[in-house]
Short mmCIF file of C-alpha atoms and ligand atoms in Angstrom, two decimals:
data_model
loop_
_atom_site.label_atom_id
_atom_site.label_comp_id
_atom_site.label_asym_id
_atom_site.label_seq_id
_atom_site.Cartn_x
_atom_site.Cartn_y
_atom_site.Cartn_z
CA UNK K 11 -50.68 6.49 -111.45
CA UNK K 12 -49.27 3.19 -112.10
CA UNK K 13 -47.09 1.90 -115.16
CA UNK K 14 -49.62 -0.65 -115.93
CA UNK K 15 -52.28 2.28 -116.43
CA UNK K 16 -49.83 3.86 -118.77
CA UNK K 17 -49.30 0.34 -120.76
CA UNK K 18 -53.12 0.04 -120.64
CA UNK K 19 -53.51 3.28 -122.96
CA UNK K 20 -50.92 2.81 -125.04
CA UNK K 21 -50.54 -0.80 -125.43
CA UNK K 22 -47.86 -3.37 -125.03
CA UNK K 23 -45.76 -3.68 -128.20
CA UNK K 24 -42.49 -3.00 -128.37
CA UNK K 25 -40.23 -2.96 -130.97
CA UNK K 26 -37.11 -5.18 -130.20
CA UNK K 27 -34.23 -6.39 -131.52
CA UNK K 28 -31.35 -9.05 -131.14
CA UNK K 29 -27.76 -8.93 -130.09
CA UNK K 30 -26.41 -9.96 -133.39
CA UNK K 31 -28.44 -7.56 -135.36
CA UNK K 32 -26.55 -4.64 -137.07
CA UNK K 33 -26.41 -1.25 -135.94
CA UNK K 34 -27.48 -0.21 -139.77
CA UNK K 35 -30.57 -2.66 -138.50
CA UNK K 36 -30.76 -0.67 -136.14
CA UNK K 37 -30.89 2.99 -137.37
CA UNK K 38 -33.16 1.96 -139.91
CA UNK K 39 -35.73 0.52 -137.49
CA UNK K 40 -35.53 3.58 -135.53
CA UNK K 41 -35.91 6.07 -138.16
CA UNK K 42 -38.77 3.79 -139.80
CA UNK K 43 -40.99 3.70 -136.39
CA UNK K 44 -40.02 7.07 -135.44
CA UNK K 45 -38.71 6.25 -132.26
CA UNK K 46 -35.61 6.51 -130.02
CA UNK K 47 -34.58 3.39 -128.85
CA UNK K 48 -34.86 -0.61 -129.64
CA UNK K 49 -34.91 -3.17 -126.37
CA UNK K 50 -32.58 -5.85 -127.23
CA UNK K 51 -34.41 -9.53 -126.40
CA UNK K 52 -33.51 -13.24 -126.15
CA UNK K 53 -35.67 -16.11 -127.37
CA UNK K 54 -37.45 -16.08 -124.78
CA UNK K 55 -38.34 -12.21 -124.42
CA UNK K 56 -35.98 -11.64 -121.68
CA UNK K 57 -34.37 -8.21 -121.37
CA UNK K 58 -30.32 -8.44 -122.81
CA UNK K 59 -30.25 -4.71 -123.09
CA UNK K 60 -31.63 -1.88 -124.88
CA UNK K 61 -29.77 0.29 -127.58
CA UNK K 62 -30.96 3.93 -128.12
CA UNK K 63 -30.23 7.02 -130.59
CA UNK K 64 -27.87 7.83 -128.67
CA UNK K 65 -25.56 4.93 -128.80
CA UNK K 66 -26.00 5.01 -132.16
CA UNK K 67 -24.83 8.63 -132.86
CA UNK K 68 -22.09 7.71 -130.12
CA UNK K 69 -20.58 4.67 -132.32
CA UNK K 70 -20.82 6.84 -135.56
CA UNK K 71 -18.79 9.71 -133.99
CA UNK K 72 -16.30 7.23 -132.82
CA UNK K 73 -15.60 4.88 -135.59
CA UNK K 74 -17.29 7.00 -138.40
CA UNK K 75 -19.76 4.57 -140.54
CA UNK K 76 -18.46 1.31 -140.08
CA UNK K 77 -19.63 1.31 -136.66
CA UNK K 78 -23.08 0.58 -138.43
CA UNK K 79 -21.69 -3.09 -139.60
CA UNK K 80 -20.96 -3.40 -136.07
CA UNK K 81 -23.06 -5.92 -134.13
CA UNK K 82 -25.51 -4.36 -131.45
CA UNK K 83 -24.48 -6.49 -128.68
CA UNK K 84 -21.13 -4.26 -128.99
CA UNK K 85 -22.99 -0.92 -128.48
CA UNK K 86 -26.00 -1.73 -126.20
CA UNK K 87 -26.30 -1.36 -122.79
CA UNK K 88 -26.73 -4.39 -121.06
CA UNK K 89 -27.29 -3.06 -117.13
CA UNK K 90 -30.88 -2.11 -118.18
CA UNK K 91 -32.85 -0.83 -115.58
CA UNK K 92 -36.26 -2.41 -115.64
CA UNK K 93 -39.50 -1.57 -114.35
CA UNK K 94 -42.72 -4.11 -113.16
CA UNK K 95 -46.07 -2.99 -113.89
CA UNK K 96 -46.93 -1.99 -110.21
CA UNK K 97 -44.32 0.72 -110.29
CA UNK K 98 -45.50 3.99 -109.82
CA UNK K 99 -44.63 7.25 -112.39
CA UNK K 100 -43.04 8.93 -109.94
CA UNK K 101 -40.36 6.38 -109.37
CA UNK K 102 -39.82 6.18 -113.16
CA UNK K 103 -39.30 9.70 -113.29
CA UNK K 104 -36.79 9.86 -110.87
CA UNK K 105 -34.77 6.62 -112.47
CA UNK K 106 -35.38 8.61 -115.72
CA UNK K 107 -33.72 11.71 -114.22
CA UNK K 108 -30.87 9.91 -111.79
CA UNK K 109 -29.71 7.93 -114.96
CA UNK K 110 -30.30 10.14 -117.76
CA UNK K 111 -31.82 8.08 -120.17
CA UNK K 112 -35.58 8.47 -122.00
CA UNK K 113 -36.69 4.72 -121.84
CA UNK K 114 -37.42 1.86 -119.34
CA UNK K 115 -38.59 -1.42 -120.39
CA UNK K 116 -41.42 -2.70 -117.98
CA UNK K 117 -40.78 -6.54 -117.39
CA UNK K 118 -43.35 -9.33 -115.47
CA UNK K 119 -41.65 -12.74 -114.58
CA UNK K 120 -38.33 -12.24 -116.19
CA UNK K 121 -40.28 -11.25 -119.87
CA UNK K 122 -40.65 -7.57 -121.29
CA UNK K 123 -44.22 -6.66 -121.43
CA UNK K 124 -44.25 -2.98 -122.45
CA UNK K 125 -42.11 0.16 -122.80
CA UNK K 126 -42.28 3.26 -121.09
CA UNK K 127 -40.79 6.48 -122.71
CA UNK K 128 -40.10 9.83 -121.28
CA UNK K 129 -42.33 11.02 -123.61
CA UNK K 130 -45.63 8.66 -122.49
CA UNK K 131 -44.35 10.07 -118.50
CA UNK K 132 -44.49 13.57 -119.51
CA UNK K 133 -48.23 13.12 -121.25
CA UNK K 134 -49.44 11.01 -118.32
CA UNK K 135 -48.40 13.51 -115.63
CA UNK K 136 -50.34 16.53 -118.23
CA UNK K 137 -53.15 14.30 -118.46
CA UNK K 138 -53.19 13.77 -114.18
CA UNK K 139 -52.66 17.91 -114.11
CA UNK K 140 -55.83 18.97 -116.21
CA UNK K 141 -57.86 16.56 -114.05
CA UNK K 142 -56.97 18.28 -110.73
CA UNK K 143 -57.20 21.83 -111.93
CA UNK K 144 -60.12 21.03 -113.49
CA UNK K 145 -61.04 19.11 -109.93
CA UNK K 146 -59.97 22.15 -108.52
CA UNK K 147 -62.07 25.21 -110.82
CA UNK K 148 -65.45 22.51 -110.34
CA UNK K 149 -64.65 23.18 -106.24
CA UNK K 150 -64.40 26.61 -106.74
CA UNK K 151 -67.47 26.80 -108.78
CA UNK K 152 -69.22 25.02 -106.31
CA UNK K 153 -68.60 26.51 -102.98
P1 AMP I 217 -31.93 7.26 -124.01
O1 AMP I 217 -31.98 8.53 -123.23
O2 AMP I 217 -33.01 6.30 -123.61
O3 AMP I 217 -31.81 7.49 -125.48
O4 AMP I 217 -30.59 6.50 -123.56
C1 AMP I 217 -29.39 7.14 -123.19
C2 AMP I 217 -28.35 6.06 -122.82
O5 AMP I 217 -28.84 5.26 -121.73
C3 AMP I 217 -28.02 5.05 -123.92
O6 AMP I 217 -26.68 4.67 -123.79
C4 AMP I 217 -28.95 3.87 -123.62
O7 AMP I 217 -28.41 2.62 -124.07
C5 AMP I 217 -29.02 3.91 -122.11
N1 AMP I 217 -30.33 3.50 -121.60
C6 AMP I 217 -31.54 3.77 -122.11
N2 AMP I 217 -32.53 3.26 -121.36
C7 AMP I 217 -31.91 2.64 -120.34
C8 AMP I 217 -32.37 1.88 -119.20
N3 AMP I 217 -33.69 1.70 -118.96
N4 AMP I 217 -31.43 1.35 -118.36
C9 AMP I 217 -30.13 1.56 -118.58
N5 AMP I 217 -29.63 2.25 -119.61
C10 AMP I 217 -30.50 2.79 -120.49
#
């Protein structure tokens, strides 16, 4: 299973912000979409980095709520590791896992064109598992 059959189900929007955005912005936009993290884009929809939840919560705890009139550019990571759509699931889990975080923006000729979330990996690899043990009990029916 490929990332671009995961992007294929669950579309290609992603909800972005800019470097000079607020982390208040930011919070908001999370807790309005339901969602843990915000990729941070140029003009031109290249990566600059991606803030989650987590840096969030880790600014608050730090600097108590003026952190949140910080700009995001302060608090994002900007190393983002990046995926193309020919990249397997597998090899997203194991970036997942290697550097603990829940989201990797997919990007085609320097643009981002989708998100992938731990949570859209865990439901593809359930959806690939009911198709082999049902694979499996048709077999056994059958032989
Ligand atoms: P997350 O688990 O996605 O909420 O992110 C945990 C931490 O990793 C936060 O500091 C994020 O900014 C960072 N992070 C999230 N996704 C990525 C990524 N694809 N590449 C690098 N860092 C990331």
């Amino acid at each position: 299973m490929t990332v671009s059959r995961i992007l294929a189900k669950k579309g290609r929007d992603v909800i972005t912000t800019e470097p000079h955005r607020t982390l208040r912005e930011v919070a908001q936009l999370l807790s309005d979409k339901g969602i843990g993290a915000l990729v941070v884009t140029g003009s031109d929809r290249e990566v600059l980095g991606i803030v989650s939840e987590r840096d969030v919560v880790r600014a608050v705890a730090r600097q108590g709520d003026a952190a949140l009139d910080d700009i995001v550019s302060k608090h994002m990571t900007a190393r983002v590791v990046t995926a193309s759509e020919t990249a397997t699931i597998n090899s997203m889990m194991r970036q997942m896992t290697t550097g603990r975080f829940r989201h990797v923006p997919v990007v085609e000729e320097g643009r981002l064109v989708g998100l992938v979330s731990i949570g859209d990996v865990v439901k593809s690899r359930l959806e690939e598992f009911e198709v082999e043990q049902q694979a499996l009990k048709d077999y056994i029916a059958t032989a």
